[in-house]
Structures are given as structure tokens and as C-alpha cells.
């Protein structure tokens, strides 16, 4: 890709630009390369608007005629004083042979804006490169094997994207309902029920409140398990709080079982492994990334896990917050806070316009084995 990069200036009388305006190309036509796509045009426009300039973006007609190559020792003035519009541009070749790039058009006599356009193109030209973008795909919800009829869990309240266990609302995960049902059953059988684990270890703001376990003790750590006292040790039972990491739950249960050999509890087929999967997937993505970009205004379970692991992250709540230095790396992890939100899509589109990009999705899925079917004998 590097050998194909061309930084040029063009002039044209067929492209009117309003006074004091910078026109960022959504597409433009190179005199020899033909059509040049500009997926990152909204990124460039956002930075110019943030700096207080009047900006629009649209396709630029062509083909344009070159007037100067950037970096030439010639004068900084745009040759051809008769030209109504100057276009500062960069283009490069994609692996499949088509071309992408950036271009900014300004009135040729507005020399301050011409210089600004050159600086913008030069800043983004410096970070054009082939890069990998790593994403964490939301894992499919586990399908616990029910024991008896289980009603389908309804979606979370309006505006909430995540269930208490960390699964997205569109996934059919019944961990919350299964925990409630098992709690009722054990309580009706005379057991003293405790809740093992805690969803509060991942406090994302959009998460709905935890399922009601009023009056039940929570045992979230091995230290709490070692200090637990109960009136009837032979009638102790547990359920797992949706949203707990199963590895943490298993450690707590090892302590409880050693202290209370008659402990009963919720079958592991009813546990949700989403948080364990997210920790594994996010950890592997961060280990392979040179930078982390978090896109959007919300907070997802994936982002909550990542911010607990990563030392530094660039939060892109508006597109102008994505800087050249944030993406001048070989591998960048991009995480979405809103399950396909508009800011995430804008960041991905911008990266697609800053060099050939490989998007790699990481997904880890853990769940119980589907029940085996027994052949019917006649």
C-alpha cells in the first residue's frame, strides 16, 4: 500500500465552493486512477467542524487535473491563478485494485484555507497503513436445559440493551428466570438459600436491576464463603447470581462444599457463561492489540470488562475525538458500547478509509452440551 500513495493538488473551474468553506470529498475522480472512494470523509469533516470551520461534504466531479505534488520544492502557492478551486488530495491502491483516499476542496484565492487543507491531508496521510481491527462479537446466549416448563423471559425495560447476566436483550437467555425458579423451589423445600457470585462486579449503567432475592445472603468471595455461618448446615442451598463469572463462582463453591458437605444448589446447566466468555475474549483481544478504542456513549458488558483490564483506552463519543495518533498502529481493538451503535459504525468506516483494513471478530462461547436424543425402539 505504501508504494501506491499519491499526495497531489489539483485545480478546477468546474467545482464551485462557497466562500470560507472546506468541502470534504465523499468520492472524487483521479485523472488516471479513476474513482476514489473516501470512507473516512466524515472523520476529516468532524475535525474541521470541531476547529470551528464551515464544512460540507459531497462527491467531487472530475477528472481533476494535477497542479502540484505535495512535498515538491516549488512554491507553496497553487499554480494557475485562474483556477477557481484548489483540491488537496491523497489516494492509495487497495489490494483488489480499486482506490481510496481523501480530498478537500477550497477556493484557490483563500490561501489560509488552502494551507489548512494541506495540513489536514498531511496529518491523515501520515497514518495511512495496512492494519488489523479486532472486535469482540457478542456471544450467543447459552441454552440451559430446563427441568420442567420455563416461560420465555421477556425483554428488559425499554432502552436497556443488556440482561443482568450480560447477554444482549435479543438473545434468548433464561438465566434470570431459572435462578428465580430454583430459588422458589429450594425455599419451598425448606432450604436456607444463599446467592453465590455477584453481578455488581460488572456495574454497567444500562444494566437492569438484579433479580429479586430479598432476604438472601450473598457470598461473592472465597473469604465470605470461609466466614459464612448458618443455623442449619445440613439444609444449606445456593443459586448463582446472573452476571457472575463462573470461575469466581466455582472457587466460592469449592470452599462452601468443603465446609458444608450436604450443600445443594442450582444445576450448572442453568448457569450463564457470558461473563466468563467475555473475559476470555476481551483478554485475548487486548493482548494482541496496540491500542484500544471505545466507541459510543453507552456502557456495554464488553466495555466494562475491557476497562477493568486495559490500562489506557481512547473513548470516542464524537468522531472528532478519534485522532491520528489513536490509529497509527498495526492492530487496534475497537469495542462498541451500544451493540451496533452509530458511533461504532462511524469509527469502523473511518478506519476503512485510512488504509487496507482487516476486520477480525473474536468470539468465545461456552455452554452445556445439548441433550442427547435416545433412538425410539419399536
Coordinates of N, CA, C and O in Angstrom, one line a residue, residues 254-378:
X254 N -16.1 -24.3 45.9 CA -15.1 -25.2 46.5 C -15.0 -25.0 48.0 O -14.9 -26.0 48.7
X255 N -15.0 -23.8 48.4 CA -14.9 -23.5 49.9 C -16.2 -23.9 50.6 O -16.1 -24.6 51.7
X256 N -17.3 -23.6 50.0 CA -18.6 -24.0 50.7 C -18.8 -25.5 50.8 O -19.2 -26.0 51.8
X257 N -18.4 -26.2 49.7 CA -18.6 -27.7 49.8 C -17.7 -28.3 50.8 O -18.0 -29.4 51.4
X258 N -16.5 -27.7 50.9 CA -15.6 -28.3 52.0 C -16.1 -28.1 53.4 O -15.9 -28.9 54.3
X259 N -16.8 -27.0 53.5 CA -17.3 -26.6 54.9 C -18.7 -27.2 55.1 O -19.1 -27.6 56.3
X260 N -19.5 -27.4 54.0 CA -20.9 -27.9 54.2 C -21.1 -29.0 53.2 O -21.5 -28.8 52.0
X261 N -20.7 -30.2 53.5 CA -20.7 -31.4 52.6 C -22.1 -31.7 52.0 O -22.2 -32.3 51.0
X262 N -23.2 -31.3 52.7 CA -24.5 -31.6 52.3 C -25.1 -30.4 51.5 O -26.3 -30.3 51.2
X263 N -24.3 -29.5 51.0 CA -24.7 -28.3 50.2 C -25.5 -28.8 48.9 O -25.0 -29.7 48.2
X264 N -26.6 -28.2 48.7 CA -27.4 -28.4 47.5 C -27.3 -27.1 46.7 O -27.0 -26.1 47.2
X265 N -27.7 -27.2 45.4 CA -27.7 -26.0 44.6 C -28.2 -26.1 43.2 O -28.6 -27.2 42.7
X266 N -28.1 -25.0 42.5 CA -28.6 -24.9 41.1 C -27.7 -25.7 40.2 O -26.4 -25.6 40.3
X267 N -28.3 -26.5 39.3 CA -27.5 -27.3 38.4 C -26.7 -26.4 37.4 O -27.2 -25.4 37.0
X268 N -25.4 -26.8 37.1 CA -24.6 -25.9 36.2 C -25.2 -25.7 34.9 O -24.8 -24.8 34.2
X269 N -26.1 -26.6 34.4 CA -26.8 -26.4 33.1 C -27.6 -25.1 33.1 O -27.9 -24.5 32.0
X270 N -27.9 -24.6 34.3 CA -28.7 -23.4 34.4 C -27.9 -22.1 34.5 O -28.5 -21.0 34.6
X271 N -26.6 -22.2 34.6 CA -25.7 -21.1 34.8 C -25.5 -20.4 33.4 O -25.6 -21.0 32.4
X272 N -25.3 -19.1 33.4 CA -24.9 -18.4 32.2 C -23.4 -18.1 32.2 O -22.9 -17.6 33.2
X273 N -22.8 -18.4 31.1 CA -21.3 -18.3 31.0 C -20.9 -17.1 30.2 O -19.7 -17.0 29.8
X274 N -21.8 -16.2 30.0 CA -21.5 -15.0 29.2 C -20.3 -14.2 29.7 O -19.4 -13.8 29.0
X275 N -20.3 -13.9 31.0 CA -19.2 -13.1 31.6 C -17.9 -13.8 31.5 O -16.8 -13.2 31.3
X276 N -17.8 -15.1 31.7 CA -16.6 -15.9 31.6 C -16.1 -15.8 30.1 O -14.9 -15.5 29.9
X277 N -17.0 -15.9 29.2 CA -16.7 -15.8 27.8 C -16.1 -14.4 27.4 O -15.2 -14.3 26.6
X278 N -16.8 -13.4 27.9 CA -16.3 -12.0 27.6 C -14.9 -11.8 28.2 O -14.1 -11.1 27.6
X279 N -14.7 -12.2 29.4 CA -13.3 -12.1 30.0 C -12.3 -12.8 29.1 O -11.2 -12.2 28.9
X280 N -12.6 -14.0 28.7 CA -11.6 -14.7 27.8 C -11.4 -14.0 26.5 O -10.3 -13.8 26.0
X281 N -12.5 -13.6 25.8 CA -12.4 -12.9 24.5 C -11.8 -11.6 24.6 O -10.8 -11.3 23.8
X282 N -12.2 -10.8 25.6 CA -11.6 -9.4 25.7 C -10.1 -9.5 26.1 O -9.3 -8.8 25.5
X283 N -9.8 -10.4 27.0 CA -8.4 -10.6 27.4 C -7.5 -10.9 26.2 O -6.4 -10.4 26.0
X284 N -8.0 -11.8 25.3 CA -7.2 -12.3 24.2 C -7.0 -11.1 23.2 O -6.0 -11.0 22.5
X285 N -8.1 -10.4 23.0 CA -8.1 -9.3 22.0 C -7.1 -8.2 22.5 O -6.3 -7.6 21.7
X286 N -7.2 -7.8 23.8 CA -6.3 -6.8 24.3 C -4.8 -7.2 24.3 O -4.0 -6.4 24.0
X287 N -4.6 -8.5 24.5 CA -3.2 -8.9 24.5 C -2.6 -8.8 23.1 O -1.4 -8.7 23.0
X288 N -3.4 -8.8 22.0 CA -2.9 -8.8 20.7 C -3.0 -7.4 20.0 O -2.7 -7.2 18.9
X289 N -3.5 -6.4 20.8 CA -3.7 -5.1 20.2 C -2.7 -4.0 20.7 O -2.2 -4.1 21.8
X290 N -2.4 -3.1 19.8 CA -1.5 -2.0 20.2 C -2.3 -0.8 20.7 O -1.6 0.1 21.3
X291 N -3.6 -0.7 20.5 CA -4.4 0.4 21.0 C -5.8 -0.1 21.2 O -6.2 -1.0 20.6
X292 N -6.5 0.6 22.1 CA -7.9 0.3 22.3 C -8.8 1.5 22.1 O -8.5 2.6 22.7
X293 N -9.8 1.4 21.3 CA -10.7 2.5 21.0 C -12.1 2.0 21.5 O -12.6 0.9 21.1
X294 N -12.8 2.8 22.3 CA -14.1 2.5 22.7 C -15.1 3.5 22.1 O -14.9 4.7 22.3
X295 N -16.0 3.0 21.3 CA -16.9 3.9 20.5 C -18.3 4.0 21.1 O -18.9 2.9 21.3
X296 N -18.8 5.2 21.3 CA -20.2 5.3 21.7 C -20.3 6.0 23.1 O -19.4 6.2 23.8
X297 N -21.6 6.3 23.4 CA -21.9 6.9 24.7 C -22.3 5.9 25.8 O -22.2 6.3 27.0
X298 N -22.7 4.8 25.4 CA -23.2 3.8 26.4 C -22.1 3.1 27.1 O -20.9 3.4 26.9
X299 N -22.5 2.0 27.9 CA -21.5 1.1 28.5 C -22.1 -0.3 28.4 O -23.1 -0.6 28.9
X300 N -21.4 -1.1 27.7 CA -21.8 -2.5 27.5 C -21.0 -3.4 28.4 O -19.9 -3.0 29.0
X301 N -21.4 -4.6 28.6 CA -20.6 -5.6 29.4 C -19.2 -5.8 28.9 O -18.3 -5.9 29.6
X302 N -19.1 -5.8 27.6 CA -17.8 -6.0 26.9 C -16.9 -4.8 27.3 O -15.7 -5.0 27.7
X303 N -17.4 -3.6 27.2 CA -16.6 -2.4 27.6 C -16.2 -2.4 29.0 O -15.1 -2.0 29.4
X304 N -17.2 -2.8 29.9 CA -16.9 -2.8 31.3 C -15.8 -3.8 31.7 O -14.9 -3.5 32.5
X305 N -15.8 -4.9 31.0 CA -14.7 -5.9 31.2 C -13.4 -5.3 30.7 O -12.3 -5.4 31.3
X306 N -13.4 -4.7 29.5 CA -12.2 -4.2 28.9 C -11.6 -3.1 29.7 O -10.3 -3.0 29.9
X307 N -12.4 -2.2 30.2 CA -11.8 -1.0 31.0 C -11.2 -1.5 32.3 O -10.4 -0.9 32.9
X308 N -11.7 -2.7 32.8 CA -11.1 -3.2 34.0 C -9.8 -3.9 33.7 O -8.9 -4.1 34.6
X309 N -9.5 -4.3 32.5 CA -8.3 -4.9 32.1 C -7.2 -4.0 31.5 O -6.0 -4.1 31.7
X310 N -7.7 -3.0 30.7 CA -6.8 -2.2 29.9 C -6.3 -1.0 30.8 O -7.0 -0.4 31.5
X311 N -5.0 -0.7 30.5 CA -4.5 0.5 31.2 C -5.0 1.8 30.6 O -5.3 2.7 31.3
X312 N -5.1 1.9 29.3 CA -5.5 3.1 28.6 C -6.4 2.7 27.5 O -6.3 1.7 26.8
X313 N -7.4 3.6 27.3 CA -8.3 3.5 26.2 C -8.7 4.8 25.7 O -8.8 5.8 26.4
X314 N -9.0 4.9 24.4 CA -9.5 6.2 23.8 C -11.0 6.1 23.6 O -11.5 5.2 22.9
X315 N -11.7 6.9 24.3 CA -13.1 6.9 24.2 C -13.6 7.9 23.2 O -13.3 9.1 23.2
X316 N -14.3 7.4 22.2 CA -14.7 8.2 21.0 C -16.2 8.4 21.1 O -17.0 7.6 20.6
X317 N -16.6 9.4 21.8 CA -18.1 9.7 22.0 C -18.6 10.6 20.8 O -19.7 10.6 20.5
X318 N -17.6 11.3 20.2 CA -17.9 12.1 19.0 C -16.7 11.8 18.0 O -15.6 11.6 18.5
X319 N -17.0 11.8 16.7 CA -16.0 11.4 15.8 C -14.7 12.2 15.8 O -13.6 11.7 15.5
X320 N -14.8 13.5 16.2 CA -13.6 14.3 16.2 C -12.7 13.9 17.3 O -11.5 14.4 17.3
X321 N -13.1 13.1 18.2 CA -12.2 12.6 19.3 C -11.2 11.5 18.8 O -10.3 11.1 19.5
X322 N -11.5 11.0 17.6 CA -10.6 10.0 17.1 C -9.4 10.7 16.4 O -9.6 11.3 15.3
X323 N -8.2 10.6 16.9 CA -7.1 11.4 16.5 C -6.2 10.5 15.6 O -6.2 9.3 15.7
X324 N -5.3 11.1 14.8 CA -4.4 10.3 14.0 C -3.5 9.4 14.9 O -3.3 8.2 14.6
X325 N -3.1 9.9 16.0 CA -2.2 9.1 16.9 C -3.0 7.9 17.5 O -2.3 6.9 17.9
X326 N -4.3 7.9 17.6 CA -5.0 6.8 18.1 C -5.0 5.6 17.2 O -5.3 4.5 17.6
X327 N -4.8 5.8 15.9 CA -4.9 4.7 14.9 C -3.6 4.4 14.2 O -3.6 3.6 13.3
X328 N -2.6 5.1 14.6 CA -1.3 4.9 13.9 C -0.6 3.7 14.5 O 0.5 3.7 15.0
X329 N -1.3 2.5 14.4 CA -0.8 1.3 14.9 C -1.1 0.2 14.0 O -2.0 0.3 13.1
X330 N -0.5 -1.0 14.1 CA -0.7 -2.1 13.2 C -2.0 -2.8 13.6 O -2.7 -3.4 12.7
X331 N -2.3 -2.9 14.9 CA -3.5 -3.6 15.4 C -4.2 -2.8 16.4 O -3.6 -2.4 17.4
X332 N -5.5 -2.5 16.2 CA -6.3 -1.7 17.1 C -7.6 -2.5 17.5 O -8.2 -3.1 16.6
X333 N -7.9 -2.5 18.7 CA -9.1 -3.1 19.2 C -10.2 -2.0 19.3 O -10.0 -0.9 19.8
X334 N -11.4 -2.3 18.7 CA -12.5 -1.3 18.7 C -13.6 -2.0 19.3 O -14.1 -3.1 18.9
X335 N -14.1 -1.4 20.4 CA -15.2 -2.0 21.2 C -16.4 -1.1 21.1 O -16.3 0.1 21.2
X336 N -17.6 -1.7 21.0 CA -18.9 -0.9 20.9 C -19.6 -0.9 22.2 O -19.7 -1.9 22.9
X337 N -20.0 0.3 22.6 CA -20.8 0.5 23.9 C -22.3 0.3 23.7 O -23.0 0.2 24.7
X338 N -22.8 0.2 22.5 CA -24.2 0.3 22.3 C -24.7 -0.8 21.4 O -25.8 -0.6 20.8
X339 N -24.0 -1.9 21.2 CA -24.5 -3.0 20.4 C -24.9 -2.6 19.0 O -26.0 -2.6 18.6
X340 N -23.9 -2.1 18.2 CA -24.1 -1.7 16.9 C -24.5 -0.3 16.8 O -25.3 0.1 15.9
X341 N -24.1 0.6 17.7 CA -24.5 2.0 17.7 C -23.9 2.8 16.6 O -22.9 2.3 15.9
X342 N -24.4 4.0 16.3 CA -23.9 4.8 15.2 C -22.5 5.2 15.3 O -21.8 5.3 14.3
X343 N -22.0 5.5 16.5 CA -20.6 6.0 16.6 C -19.7 4.8 16.3 O -18.6 5.0 15.7
X344 N -20.0 3.6 16.7 CA -19.2 2.5 16.4 C -19.1 2.3 14.9 O -18.0 2.1 14.3
X345 N -20.2 2.4 14.2 CA -20.2 2.3 12.7 C -19.4 3.3 12.1 O -18.7 3.1 11.1
X346 N -19.4 4.6 12.6 CA -18.6 5.7 12.0 C -17.1 5.4 12.2 O -16.3 5.7 11.3
X347 N -16.7 4.9 13.4 CA -15.3 4.6 13.6 C -14.8 3.5 12.6 O -13.7 3.6 12.1
X348 N -15.6 2.5 12.4 CA -15.2 1.4 11.5 C -15.1 2.0 10.1 O -14.1 1.6 9.4
X349 N -16.0 2.8 9.7 CA -16.0 3.4 8.4 C -14.7 4.2 8.2 O -14.1 4.2 7.2
X350 N -14.4 5.0 9.2 CA -13.2 5.9 9.2 C -12.0 5.0 9.0 O -11.1 5.4 8.2
X351 N -11.9 4.0 9.8 CA -10.7 3.1 9.7 C -10.6 2.5 8.3 O -9.5 2.3 7.8
X352 N -11.7 2.2 7.7 CA -11.7 1.6 6.4 C -11.1 2.6 5.4 O -10.7 2.2 4.3
X353 N -11.2 3.9 5.7 CA -10.7 4.9 4.7 C -9.2 5.3 5.0 O -8.7 6.2 4.3
X354 N -8.6 4.7 6.0 CA -7.2 5.0 6.4 C -6.2 3.9 6.1 O -5.2 3.8 6.8
X355 N -6.5 3.2 5.0 CA -5.6 2.1 4.6 C -6.4 0.8 4.6 O -7.4 0.6 5.1
X356 N -5.8 -0.2 3.9 CA -6.4 -1.5 3.8 C -6.6 -2.1 5.2 O -5.7 -2.2 6.0
X357 N -7.8 -2.5 5.5 CA -8.2 -2.9 6.9 C -8.7 -4.3 6.9 O -9.5 -4.7 6.1
X358 N -8.2 -5.1 7.8 CA -8.7 -6.4 8.1 C -9.5 -6.4 9.4 O -9.0 -6.1 10.4
X359 N -10.8 -6.7 9.3 CA -11.6 -6.8 10.5 C -11.7 -8.2 11.0 O -12.2 -9.1 10.3
X360 N -11.3 -8.4 12.2 CA -11.2 -9.8 12.8 C -12.1 -9.8 14.0 O -12.0 -9.0 14.9
X361 N -13.1 -10.8 14.0 CA -14.0 -10.9 15.1 C -13.6 -12.0 16.0 O -13.4 -13.2 15.5
X362 N -13.6 -11.8 17.3 CA -13.3 -12.8 18.3 C -14.5 -13.2 19.1 O -15.2 -12.3 19.6
X363 N -14.8 -14.4 19.1 CA -16.0 -14.9 19.8 C -15.6 -16.2 20.6 O -15.0 -17.1 20.1
X364 N -16.0 -16.2 21.9 CA -15.8 -17.3 22.8 C -17.2 -17.7 23.3 O -17.9 -16.9 23.8
X365 N -17.5 -19.0 23.1 CA -18.8 -19.4 23.6 C -18.7 -20.7 24.4 O -18.1 -21.7 24.0
X366 N -19.2 -20.6 25.6 CA -19.3 -21.8 26.5 C -20.7 -22.1 26.8 O -21.5 -21.1 27.1
X367 N -21.1 -23.3 26.8 CA -22.5 -23.7 27.2 C -22.6 -25.2 27.4 O -21.7 -26.0 27.0
X368 N -23.7 -25.6 28.0 CA -23.9 -27.1 28.2 C -24.1 -27.8 26.9 O -24.5 -27.3 26.0
X369 N -23.7 -29.1 27.0 CA -23.9 -29.9 25.8 C -25.4 -30.1 25.6 O -26.2 -30.3 26.6
X370 N -25.9 -30.0 24.4 CA -27.3 -30.3 24.1 C -27.7 -31.7 24.6 O -26.9 -32.6 24.5
X371 N -28.9 -31.8 25.0 CA -29.3 -33.2 25.5 C -29.3 -34.2 24.4 O -29.6 -33.9 23.2
X372 N -28.8 -35.4 24.7 CA -28.7 -36.4 23.7 C -30.1 -37.0 23.4 O -30.9 -37.2 24.4
X373 N -30.4 -37.3 22.2 CA -31.6 -38.0 21.9 C -31.5 -39.5 21.9 O -30.5 -40.0 21.4
X374 N -32.4 -40.2 22.5 CA -32.4 -41.6 22.6 C -33.2 -42.2 21.4 O -34.4 -41.8 21.3
X375 N -32.7 -43.0 20.6 CA -33.5 -43.6 19.5 C -34.7 -44.3 20.0 O -34.6 -45.0 21.0
X376 N -35.8 -44.1 19.3 CA -37.0 -44.8 19.7 C -37.0 -46.2 19.2 O -36.7 -46.5 18.0
X377 N -37.2 -47.1 20.1 CA -37.3 -48.6 19.7 C -38.7 -49.1 19.6 O -39.6 -48.8 20.4
X378 N -38.9 -49.7 18.5 CA -40.3 -50.3 18.3 C -40.3 -51.7 18.7 O -39.3 -52.4 18.9

